[in-house]
């Protein structure tokens, strides 16, 4: 081989080795970097938590799809925390009688420290305290010509109660404005407003005044006298839930009366416990044979407070017997820190009463822990339910609070409460023994002429009341208006405290 050709071949060989060497030593291309996880906003994290706690605590947990590992796959399709909760509630079992057609019409949330959870506004009372003046009003007339706002309930502990206002007071002037009467037409079947626009104008004025920081209120009492007081809006006043207790004397058949607006905490000998204990001591001393419990404005409260009062009422007849049991989901059942709240409760004989009958005065706003009180006593003592309408509210379930990121107070329905007979089927409310008994707001609380009270007294101690007390048609001029409620007391719920 010529030297020149050999040189060319050697050069080619060296070039090939160089190329092979370069290909072998070249590093593999760097992999594309993983995208940085997108940091979720506070609002998104709150939506995630609303889903997660509903999945953990809900009585209907098995109906909720499991997105526990990636809640955003569910929550990102909704614009707010309220919207997430609304969607979750719609997944619960169908109950056509309820608005929305499902059982969970009760779970709710409210923002803390001004946080806005979405579009839904909360109107629920705070636990143990409330804001405002404590006045609840409807429309009534005493001449069948002009209707005025009339106070049907004053909450214990409120500015209005402390100022001396009471049920049956007509509101005749607010902040000096006396234009609070509206013309009505009355027939044997009821009274109606002549001018809806005038009514709406008056109601708007009154509602605005009840939301203002100060209020000058003038009322006309049933005896014709006038009371005028200046009030300051109460921010977080402490509720006094026992607003009347008394004994009606009848030879050998004394009757007790207990009016409860809600079930606030009863524990550690607090003021609520002291007042309840004192009332039942009086009932025992007067040897009452039956008891009337007025729950017509009671929207519920603490389960344990309702159980305490049930134990007092049950007395000797129920001592040692089962009071209530709970149904919860598997997660709560298997989590000791939660399950301890839901142990069976027995009567322990907190009084020596031996009642022959208990009467409950109720309305369509009687709910939750108030209905629970009726339910747990039914298997042990004869009960009669007397209603201003045709049913109570219907709420055998309750909840406990979960605070979400210090921004939201969250209350998903977590338990179903049953009595000793296993009964909890009052989703549509209790059907009363006596229905459509007029709530006669033209007399004060506890007056024997008040129709619902008179109905119970007439059964418990016949002859104690007059026929006129049982027949509001004969009371010329004094008429409540259909759909005349201006501000109804809201459902408090059935609450457990962690």
Short mmCIF file of C-alpha atoms in Angstrom, two decimals:
data_model
loop_
_atom_site.label_atom_id
_atom_site.label_comp_id
_atom_site.label_asym_id
_atom_site.label_seq_id
_atom_site.Cartn_x
_atom_site.Cartn_y
_atom_site.Cartn_z
CA UNK A 1 0.00 0.00 0.00
CA UNK A 2 1.44 3.38 -0.92
CA UNK A 3 2.50 5.48 1.98
CA UNK A 4 0.11 8.34 0.99
CA UNK A 5 -2.94 5.99 0.90
CA UNK A 6 -1.99 4.40 4.24
CA UNK A 7 -1.81 7.87 5.77
CA UNK A 8 -5.28 8.72 4.53
CA UNK A 9 -6.72 5.51 6.01
CA UNK A 10 -5.02 6.17 9.33
CA UNK A 11 -6.45 9.67 9.42
CA UNK A 12 -9.95 8.33 8.74
CA UNK A 13 -9.54 5.75 11.50
CA UNK A 14 -8.44 8.37 13.98
CA UNK A 15 -11.41 10.57 12.97
CA UNK A 16 -13.83 7.66 13.53
CA UNK A 17 -12.35 6.93 16.92
CA UNK A 18 -12.69 10.59 17.84
CA UNK A 19 -16.33 10.66 16.73
CA UNK A 20 -17.12 7.42 18.60
CA UNK A 21 -15.34 8.73 21.63
CA UNK A 22 -17.37 11.97 21.54
CA UNK A 23 -20.68 10.09 21.22
CA UNK A 24 -19.86 7.83 24.17
CA UNK A 25 -18.80 10.68 26.45
CA UNK A 26 -21.68 13.11 25.64
CA UNK A 27 -24.05 13.29 28.71
CA UNK A 28 -27.72 12.39 28.23
CA UNK A 29 -30.01 15.40 27.79
CA UNK A 30 -31.23 16.85 31.13
CA UNK A 31 -34.86 15.84 31.91
CA UNK A 32 -37.44 18.61 31.75
CA UNK A 33 -37.87 20.05 35.27
CA UNK A 34 -41.08 19.15 37.12
CA UNK A 35 -43.42 22.14 37.23
CA UNK A 36 -43.37 23.91 40.56
CA UNK A 37 -46.51 23.08 42.57
CA UNK A 38 -48.93 25.95 42.44
CA UNK A 39 -49.38 27.41 45.90
CA UNK A 40 -53.07 27.34 46.83
CA UNK A 41 -54.65 30.52 48.06
CA UNK A 42 -56.25 30.82 51.47
CA UNK A 43 -59.70 30.75 49.92
CA UNK A 44 -58.85 27.54 48.04
CA UNK A 45 -57.45 25.88 51.17
CA UNK A 46 -60.61 26.80 53.08
CA UNK A 47 -62.71 25.21 50.33
CA UNK A 48 -60.54 22.08 50.58
CA UNK A 49 -61.05 21.94 54.34
CA UNK A 50 -64.81 22.34 54.01
CA UNK A 51 -64.79 19.22 51.83
CA UNK A 52 -62.36 17.28 54.07
CA UNK A 53 -64.24 17.87 57.32
CA UNK A 54 -67.57 17.05 55.71
CA UNK A 55 -66.10 13.78 54.47
CA UNK A 56 -64.72 13.05 57.96
CA UNK A 57 -67.66 14.11 60.15
CA UNK A 58 -70.85 13.98 58.11
CA UNK A 59 -73.58 11.61 59.20
CA UNK A 60 -73.92 10.84 55.47
CA UNK A 61 -70.18 10.32 54.82
CA UNK A 62 -70.80 7.23 52.66
CA UNK A 63 -72.71 9.37 50.14
CA UNK A 64 -69.71 11.67 49.61
CA UNK A 65 -67.13 10.78 46.90
CA UNK A 66 -63.61 10.27 48.22
CA UNK A 67 -61.23 13.03 47.14
CA UNK A 68 -59.34 13.00 50.45
CA UNK A 69 -55.90 12.84 48.77
CA UNK A 70 -56.68 15.59 46.28
CA UNK A 71 -59.64 17.62 47.49
CA UNK A 72 -58.94 20.31 44.90
CA UNK A 73 -60.22 17.91 42.24
CA UNK A 74 -63.62 18.42 43.82
CA UNK A 75 -63.43 21.91 45.29
CA UNK A 76 -61.90 23.80 42.36
CA UNK A 77 -65.14 23.56 40.43
CA UNK A 78 -66.85 25.80 43.01
CA UNK A 79 -66.39 29.52 43.49
CA UNK A 80 -66.69 29.74 47.28
CA UNK A 81 -66.76 27.77 50.51
CA UNK A 82 -70.53 28.22 50.63
CA UNK A 83 -70.84 26.73 47.16
CA UNK A 84 -68.75 23.69 48.18
CA UNK A 85 -70.96 23.04 51.20
CA UNK A 86 -74.14 23.51 49.18
CA UNK A 87 -72.92 20.92 46.66
CA UNK A 88 -71.99 18.45 49.42
CA UNK A 89 -75.39 18.77 51.06
CA UNK A 90 -77.07 17.95 47.77
CA UNK A 91 -75.33 14.54 47.80
CA UNK A 92 -77.13 13.42 50.97
CA UNK A 93 -80.19 11.11 50.87
CA UNK A 94 -83.37 12.41 49.27
CA UNK A 95 -86.19 13.74 51.43
CA UNK A 96 -88.73 15.34 49.14
CA UNK A 97 -90.52 17.23 51.92
CA UNK A 98 -87.44 19.41 52.48
CA UNK A 99 -86.40 22.40 50.44
CA UNK A 100 -83.80 21.10 48.00
CA UNK A 101 -85.13 17.56 48.36
CA UNK A 102 -82.33 16.14 50.56
CA UNK A 103 -81.93 15.41 54.27
CA UNK A 104 -79.09 17.83 54.95
CA UNK A 105 -80.74 21.22 55.14
CA UNK A 106 -78.91 21.90 58.38
CA UNK A 107 -75.09 21.97 57.96
CA UNK A 108 -73.86 25.54 57.94
CA UNK A 109 -70.89 27.84 58.36
CA UNK A 110 -70.23 31.45 59.18
CA UNK A 111 -67.19 33.59 58.68
CA UNK A 112 -65.05 34.62 61.64
CA UNK A 113 -63.52 38.05 62.10
CA UNK A 114 -65.25 39.40 59.01
CA UNK A 115 -64.26 36.57 56.66
CA UNK A 116 -66.74 36.12 53.79
CA UNK A 117 -67.48 32.46 53.01
CA UNK A 118 -69.41 33.33 49.85
CA UNK A 119 -72.92 34.52 49.30
CA UNK A 120 -74.93 32.88 52.09
CA UNK A 121 -75.59 35.02 55.15
CA UNK A 122 -75.92 33.43 58.57
CA UNK A 123 -78.80 34.42 60.83
CA UNK A 124 -78.18 31.88 63.57
CA UNK A 125 -77.89 32.92 67.18
CA UNK A 126 -74.54 32.71 68.86
CA UNK A 127 -74.09 30.11 71.56
CA UNK A 128 -74.92 31.46 75.02
CA UNK A 129 -75.22 35.06 73.84
CA UNK A 130 -76.89 37.19 71.20
CA UNK A 131 -76.73 40.61 69.60
CA UNK A 132 -79.45 43.22 69.26
CA UNK A 133 -82.34 44.38 71.42
CA UNK A 134 -83.95 40.99 72.06
CA UNK A 135 -87.38 42.00 70.70
CA UNK A 136 -89.43 39.70 68.43
CA UNK A 137 -92.47 41.20 66.78
CA UNK A 138 -95.57 40.31 64.76
CA UNK A 139 -98.64 42.24 63.60
CA UNK A 140 -101.84 42.39 65.62
CA UNK A 141 -104.99 44.47 65.98
CA UNK A 142 -107.28 45.17 68.91
CA UNK A 143 -110.03 46.98 66.95
CA UNK A 144 -110.05 45.02 63.66
CA UNK A 145 -109.31 48.28 61.84
CA UNK A 146 -105.62 49.06 62.38
CA UNK A 147 -102.74 46.65 62.96
CA UNK A 148 -99.58 47.55 64.86
CA UNK A 149 -96.36 45.69 65.59
CA UNK A 150 -96.91 43.76 68.83
CA UNK A 151 -94.14 42.11 70.83
CA UNK A 152 -94.69 38.36 71.06
CA UNK A 153 -91.40 37.53 72.79
CA UNK A 154 -88.64 39.36 74.69
CA UNK A 155 -85.43 37.42 75.20
CA UNK A 156 -84.13 37.09 78.75
CA UNK A 157 -80.95 39.08 79.37
CA UNK A 158 -81.55 41.43 76.43
CA UNK A 159 -81.64 45.24 76.55
CA UNK A 160 -85.41 45.14 75.96
CA UNK A 161 -86.00 42.72 78.83
CA UNK A 162 -83.86 44.76 81.20
CA UNK A 163 -85.77 47.92 80.20
CA UNK A 164 -89.08 46.30 81.12
CA UNK A 165 -90.65 45.61 77.73
CA UNK A 166 -92.77 42.47 77.56
CA UNK A 167 -94.95 40.26 75.41
CA UNK A 168 -98.29 41.93 74.53
CA UNK A 169 -96.80 45.47 74.24
CA UNK A 170 -97.91 47.32 71.08
CA UNK A 171 -95.14 49.35 69.40
CA UNK A 172 -96.65 52.77 68.77
CA UNK A 173 -93.56 54.91 68.10
CA UNK A 174 -89.93 54.33 67.15
CA UNK A 175 -87.41 57.15 67.53
CA UNK A 176 -90.31 59.62 67.74
CA UNK A 177 -91.96 58.37 64.54
CA UNK A 178 -95.58 57.38 65.27
CA UNK A 179 -96.47 56.15 61.78
CA UNK A 180 -96.53 52.43 62.64
CA UNK A 181 -100.18 51.51 62.07
CA UNK A 182 -101.55 49.90 58.89
CA UNK A 183 -105.19 49.52 57.89
CA UNK A 184 -106.68 46.00 57.93
CA UNK A 185 -109.90 44.22 56.98
CA UNK A 186 -111.06 41.40 59.25
CA UNK A 187 -113.54 38.59 58.65
CA UNK A 188 -114.43 35.49 60.63
CA UNK A 189 -111.51 33.69 58.96
CA UNK A 190 -108.83 36.29 59.70
CA UNK A 191 -107.45 39.76 59.03
CA UNK A 192 -105.58 41.02 55.97
CA UNK A 193 -103.59 44.16 55.16
CA UNK A 194 -105.37 46.68 52.92
CA UNK A 195 -102.22 48.24 51.44
CA UNK A 196 -99.20 45.95 51.04
CA UNK A 197 -96.97 48.88 50.07
CA UNK A 198 -97.77 50.73 53.30
CA UNK A 199 -97.08 47.55 55.27
CA UNK A 200 -93.72 47.01 53.58
CA UNK A 201 -92.71 50.62 54.18
CA UNK A 202 -93.53 50.29 57.88
CA UNK A 203 -91.72 46.96 58.23
CA UNK A 204 -88.62 48.30 56.49
CA UNK A 205 -88.53 51.23 58.93
CA UNK A 206 -88.93 48.94 61.91
CA UNK A 207 -86.28 46.46 60.79
CA UNK A 208 -83.81 49.28 60.12
CA UNK A 209 -84.47 50.67 63.60
CA UNK A 210 -83.92 47.25 65.20
CA UNK A 211 -80.52 47.05 63.46
CA UNK A 212 -79.38 50.52 64.56
CA UNK A 213 -77.03 51.24 67.44
CA UNK A 214 -79.61 53.07 69.54
CA UNK A 215 -83.38 52.88 69.76
CA UNK A 216 -86.09 54.97 71.41
CA UNK A 217 -89.07 52.67 71.77
CA UNK A 218 -92.59 53.60 72.82
CA UNK A 219 -95.21 50.93 73.52
CA UNK A 220 -98.84 50.87 74.55
CA UNK A 221 -99.61 48.25 77.18
CA UNK A 222 -102.81 46.23 77.28
CA UNK A 223 -104.06 48.35 80.22
CA UNK A 224 -103.73 51.48 78.08
CA UNK A 225 -100.61 52.89 79.77
CA UNK A 226 -97.53 53.92 77.79
CA UNK A 227 -93.87 52.99 78.30
CA UNK A 228 -91.03 54.82 76.53
CA UNK A 229 -87.38 53.82 76.93
CA UNK A 230 -84.05 54.54 75.26
CA UNK A 231 -82.12 51.37 74.39
CA UNK A 232 -78.55 50.67 73.35
CA UNK A 233 -77.87 47.80 70.95
CA UNK A 234 -76.55 44.80 72.87
CA UNK A 235 -73.36 43.31 71.47
CA UNK A 236 -73.10 39.78 72.82
CA UNK A 237 -75.50 40.06 75.75
CA UNK A 238 -75.78 36.86 77.81
CA UNK A 239 -79.02 34.99 77.16
CA UNK A 240 -81.21 34.06 80.13
CA UNK A 241 -83.10 31.09 78.64
CA UNK A 242 -85.54 30.47 81.52
CA UNK A 243 -87.98 33.33 81.04
CA UNK A 244 -90.83 32.11 83.26
CA UNK A 245 -91.43 29.50 85.94
CA UNK A 246 -94.52 29.30 88.14
CA UNK A 247 -96.97 26.97 89.84
CA UNK A 248 -100.75 27.04 89.31
CA UNK A 249 -102.46 25.81 92.47
CA UNK A 250 -105.33 23.34 92.29
CA UNK A 251 -106.46 21.20 95.20
CA UNK A 252 -104.48 17.98 95.03
CA UNK A 253 -103.36 18.70 91.45
CA UNK A 254 -100.85 21.56 91.29
CA UNK A 255 -99.44 22.31 87.84
CA UNK A 256 -95.96 23.62 87.11
CA UNK A 257 -95.05 25.92 84.21
CA UNK A 258 -91.56 26.26 82.70
CA UNK A 259 -90.86 28.55 79.71
CA UNK A 260 -87.52 28.06 77.94
CA UNK A 261 -86.34 30.14 75.00
CA UNK A 262 -83.26 27.99 74.26
CA UNK A 263 -80.86 25.50 75.83
CA UNK A 264 -77.76 27.39 76.91
CA UNK A 265 -74.91 25.76 78.84
CA UNK A 266 -75.84 24.12 82.13
CA UNK A 267 -72.66 23.11 83.91
CA UNK A 268 -70.39 23.74 86.91
CA UNK A 269 -73.24 25.33 88.89
CA UNK A 270 -73.40 28.28 86.49
CA UNK A 271 -76.30 30.74 86.63
CA UNK A 272 -78.41 28.66 84.22
CA UNK A 273 -78.02 25.57 86.39
CA UNK A 274 -78.83 27.55 89.54
CA UNK A 275 -82.05 28.88 88.02
CA UNK A 276 -83.17 25.50 86.69
CA UNK A 277 -82.39 23.84 90.03
CA UNK A 278 -84.34 26.54 91.88
CA UNK A 279 -87.36 26.13 89.60
CA UNK A 280 -87.48 22.37 90.12
CA UNK A 281 -86.98 22.74 93.86
CA UNK A 282 -90.10 24.93 93.84
CA UNK A 283 -91.98 22.33 91.76
CA UNK A 284 -91.04 19.64 94.29
CA UNK A 285 -92.03 21.78 97.28
CA UNK A 286 -95.43 22.49 95.69
CA UNK A 287 -95.81 18.79 94.86
CA UNK A 288 -96.84 19.39 91.26
CA UNK A 289 -98.57 16.50 89.51
CA UNK A 290 -98.10 17.72 85.95
CA UNK A 291 -95.79 20.14 84.17
CA UNK A 292 -96.30 22.48 81.20
CA UNK A 293 -93.10 23.15 79.26
CA UNK A 294 -93.36 26.13 76.90
CA UNK A 295 -91.06 25.61 73.89
CA UNK A 296 -93.00 27.55 71.27
CA UNK A 297 -90.09 29.99 70.63
CA UNK A 298 -87.30 27.50 71.38
CA UNK A 299 -85.04 26.68 68.42
CA UNK A 300 -82.67 24.41 70.36
CA UNK A 301 -79.17 24.70 71.78
CA UNK A 302 -76.89 22.36 73.70
CA UNK A 303 -77.77 18.66 73.84
CA UNK A 304 -76.32 18.35 77.33
CA UNK A 305 -78.49 21.22 78.64
CA UNK A 306 -81.62 19.62 77.16
CA UNK A 307 -80.60 16.28 78.73
CA UNK A 308 -80.13 17.97 82.13
CA UNK A 309 -83.68 19.36 82.01
CA UNK A 310 -85.04 16.02 80.74
CA UNK A 311 -83.45 14.36 83.77
CA UNK A 312 -85.13 16.91 86.06
CA UNK A 313 -88.53 16.29 84.44
CA UNK A 314 -88.10 12.50 84.33
CA UNK A 315 -87.53 12.43 88.08
CA UNK A 316 -88.41 9.22 89.92
CA UNK A 317 -90.34 7.67 87.01
CA UNK A 318 -87.36 7.59 84.66
CA UNK A 319 -84.46 7.16 87.09
CA UNK A 320 -81.93 4.59 85.83
CA UNK A 321 -83.58 4.18 82.44
CA UNK A 322 -82.02 4.93 79.06
CA UNK A 323 -82.53 8.49 77.88
CA UNK A 324 -80.79 8.73 74.52
CA UNK A 325 -78.33 7.14 72.11
CA UNK A 326 -76.41 8.52 69.13
CA UNK A 327 -75.81 7.38 65.57
CA UNK A 328 -72.50 8.57 64.07
CA UNK A 329 -70.30 7.55 61.12
CA UNK A 330 -67.46 5.03 61.36
CA UNK A 331 -64.70 7.66 61.53
CA UNK A 332 -66.22 9.32 64.60
CA UNK A 333 -67.05 5.94 66.13
CA UNK A 334 -63.40 4.84 65.79
CA UNK A 335 -61.81 8.12 66.94
CA UNK A 336 -61.76 8.13 70.77
CA UNK A 337 -61.36 11.91 71.09
CA UNK A 338 -64.61 12.36 69.14
CA UNK A 339 -66.55 9.27 70.15
CA UNK A 340 -66.37 10.22 73.84
CA UNK A 341 -68.95 12.93 73.08
CA UNK A 342 -71.48 10.40 71.86
CA UNK A 343 -71.89 7.89 74.67
CA UNK A 344 -75.31 6.60 75.73
CA UNK A 345 -77.02 8.78 78.33
CA UNK A 346 -79.24 7.47 81.14
CA UNK A 347 -81.62 9.24 83.50
CA UNK A 348 -80.05 9.70 86.92
CA UNK A 349 -82.98 11.04 88.96
CA UNK A 350 -81.99 14.72 89.21
CA UNK A 351 -85.33 15.48 90.89
CA UNK A 352 -87.86 13.66 93.06
CA UNK A 353 -90.81 14.56 90.85
CA UNK A 354 -93.28 11.85 89.95
CA UNK A 355 -95.31 13.49 87.20
CA UNK A 356 -98.49 12.03 85.79
CA UNK A 357 -98.22 14.04 82.55
CA UNK A 358 -96.05 16.57 80.73
CA UNK A 359 -97.50 19.13 78.29
CA UNK A 360 -95.36 20.74 75.61
CA UNK A 361 -96.43 24.04 74.00
CA UNK A 362 -94.82 24.18 70.56
CA UNK A 363 -94.83 25.92 67.17
CA UNK A 364 -93.29 25.33 63.76
CA UNK A 365 -90.11 26.98 65.14
CA UNK A 366 -89.73 24.45 67.97
CA UNK A 367 -86.62 22.61 66.81
CA UNK A 368 -83.55 20.52 67.49
CA UNK A 369 -82.70 20.22 71.20
CA UNK A 370 -86.27 21.32 72.01
CA UNK A 371 -87.68 18.45 69.95
CA UNK A 372 -85.10 16.18 71.57
CA UNK A 373 -86.56 16.99 75.01
CA UNK A 374 -90.00 15.84 73.85
CA UNK A 375 -88.59 12.74 72.15
CA UNK A 376 -86.52 11.40 75.07
CA UNK A 377 -89.39 11.77 77.57
CA UNK A 378 -92.05 10.10 75.42
CA UNK A 379 -91.13 6.48 76.33
CA UNK A 380 -91.22 7.23 80.09
CA UNK A 381 -93.97 9.77 80.90
CA UNK A 382 -97.36 10.49 79.27
CA UNK A 383 -96.81 13.48 76.95
CA UNK A 384 -99.27 15.82 75.25
CA UNK A 385 -98.07 18.17 72.48
CA UNK A 386 -100.11 21.37 71.96
CA UNK A 387 -99.18 23.35 68.84
CA UNK A 388 -99.98 26.74 67.37
CA UNK A 389 -99.72 25.09 63.95
CA UNK A 390 -99.68 21.52 62.68
CA UNK A 391 -96.10 20.36 63.35
CA UNK A 392 -92.83 21.21 65.03
CA UNK A 393 -89.80 22.10 62.87
CA UNK A 394 -88.32 18.62 62.36
CA UNK A 395 -84.63 18.21 63.20
CA UNK A 396 -83.40 14.99 64.88
CA UNK A 397 -79.74 15.66 63.99
CA UNK A 398 -76.98 17.83 65.41
CA UNK A 399 -73.38 18.94 65.05
CA UNK A 400 -70.23 20.19 66.74
CA UNK A 401 -68.01 23.07 65.70
CA UNK A 402 -64.89 22.78 63.58
CA UNK A 403 -62.92 26.02 63.23
CA UNK A 404 -61.28 26.20 59.79
CA UNK A 405 -58.02 28.19 59.59
CA UNK A 406 -59.33 30.70 62.14
CA UNK A 407 -61.59 32.04 59.38
CA UNK A 408 -64.70 29.88 59.43
CA UNK A 409 -66.93 28.38 62.12
CA UNK A 410 -68.11 25.16 60.46
CA UNK A 411 -70.96 22.90 61.62
CA UNK A 412 -71.47 19.80 59.43
CA UNK A 413 -74.30 17.52 60.64
CA UNK A 414 -72.53 14.73 62.53
CA UNK A 415 -75.02 12.76 64.62
CA UNK A 416 -78.57 11.47 64.80
CA UNK A 417 -80.18 11.33 68.24
CA UNK A 418 -82.56 8.53 69.28
CA UNK A 419 -84.68 7.94 72.36
CA UNK A 420 -84.71 4.70 74.37
CA UNK A 421 -87.23 3.18 71.96
CA UNK A 422 -84.83 3.84 69.06
CA UNK A 423 -87.13 6.53 67.64
CA UNK A 424 -85.74 9.48 65.72
CA UNK A 425 -88.18 9.69 62.83
CA UNK A 426 -89.39 13.25 63.16
CA UNK A 427 -87.71 14.73 60.11
CA UNK A 428 -91.02 16.44 59.32
CA UNK A 429 -91.62 17.47 62.93
CA UNK A 430 -93.83 16.07 65.65
CA UNK A 431 -97.53 15.87 64.87
CA UNK A 432 -99.26 17.48 67.88
CA UNK A 433 -102.06 15.98 69.92
CA UNK A 434 -103.84 19.34 69.66
CA UNK A 435 -103.10 21.55 66.65
CA UNK A 436 -103.89 25.09 65.46
CA UNK A 437 -104.31 26.43 68.99
CA UNK A 438 -103.97 30.21 68.81
CA UNK A 439 -100.79 31.75 70.19
CA UNK A 440 -102.66 34.59 71.91
CA UNK A 441 -100.03 37.33 72.12
CA UNK A 442 -102.35 39.90 73.76
CA UNK A 443 -101.51 38.70 77.29
CA UNK A 444 -98.15 38.34 79.02
CA UNK A 445 -96.22 35.10 79.44
CA UNK A 446 -97.81 32.71 81.94
CA UNK A 447 -101.22 34.41 81.98
CA UNK A 448 -103.96 31.77 82.34
CA UNK A 449 -105.99 33.60 79.66
CA UNK A 450 -103.31 32.76 77.07
CA UNK A 451 -104.94 30.15 74.84
CA UNK A 452 -102.16 27.58 74.51
CA UNK A 453 -101.46 27.64 78.24
CA UNK A 454 -105.18 27.53 79.00
CA UNK A 455 -105.58 24.47 76.78
CA UNK A 456 -102.95 22.58 78.78
CA UNK A 457 -104.32 23.77 82.13
CA UNK A 458 -107.84 22.74 81.17
CA UNK A 459 -106.61 19.18 80.63
CA UNK A 460 -104.30 19.07 83.65
CA UNK A 461 -106.69 20.72 86.12
CA UNK A 462 -110.21 21.15 84.66
CA UNK A 463 -111.99 24.22 85.94
CA UNK A 464 -108.83 26.23 86.53
CA UNK A 465 -109.41 28.32 83.38
CA UNK A 466 -112.52 29.95 81.94
CA UNK A 467 -114.22 29.13 78.68
CA UNK A 468 -113.24 32.55 77.36
CA UNK A 469 -109.58 31.64 77.79
CA UNK A 470 -110.11 28.70 75.45
CA UNK A 471 -111.96 30.63 72.75
CA UNK A 472 -110.15 33.53 71.13
CA UNK A 473 -113.05 34.17 68.74
CA UNK A 474 -115.02 35.64 71.64
CA UNK A 475 -112.32 38.20 72.38
CA UNK A 476 -113.68 41.01 70.29
CA UNK A 477 -111.06 42.89 68.31
CA UNK A 478 -107.90 41.08 69.44
CA UNK A 479 -106.62 39.37 66.30
CA UNK A 480 -103.21 38.28 65.06
CA UNK A 481 -102.58 38.59 61.35
CA UNK A 482 -101.88 35.59 59.18
CA UNK A 483 -98.24 35.68 58.07
CA UNK A 484 -97.78 38.59 60.44
CA UNK A 485 -94.41 37.56 61.92
CA UNK A 486 -91.87 40.35 61.40
CA UNK A 487 -88.75 38.74 62.87
CA UNK A 488 -88.89 35.05 63.79
CA UNK A 489 -86.43 33.48 66.22
CA UNK A 490 -84.06 31.26 64.24
CA UNK A 491 -83.19 27.59 64.72
CA UNK A 492 -80.35 27.28 67.25
CA UNK A 493 -79.53 23.69 66.36
CA UNK A 494 -78.62 20.66 68.43
CA UNK A 495 -75.07 21.31 69.61
CA UNK A 496 -72.35 19.19 71.15
CA UNK A 497 -69.29 20.84 72.69
CA UNK A 498 -65.87 19.29 72.04
#
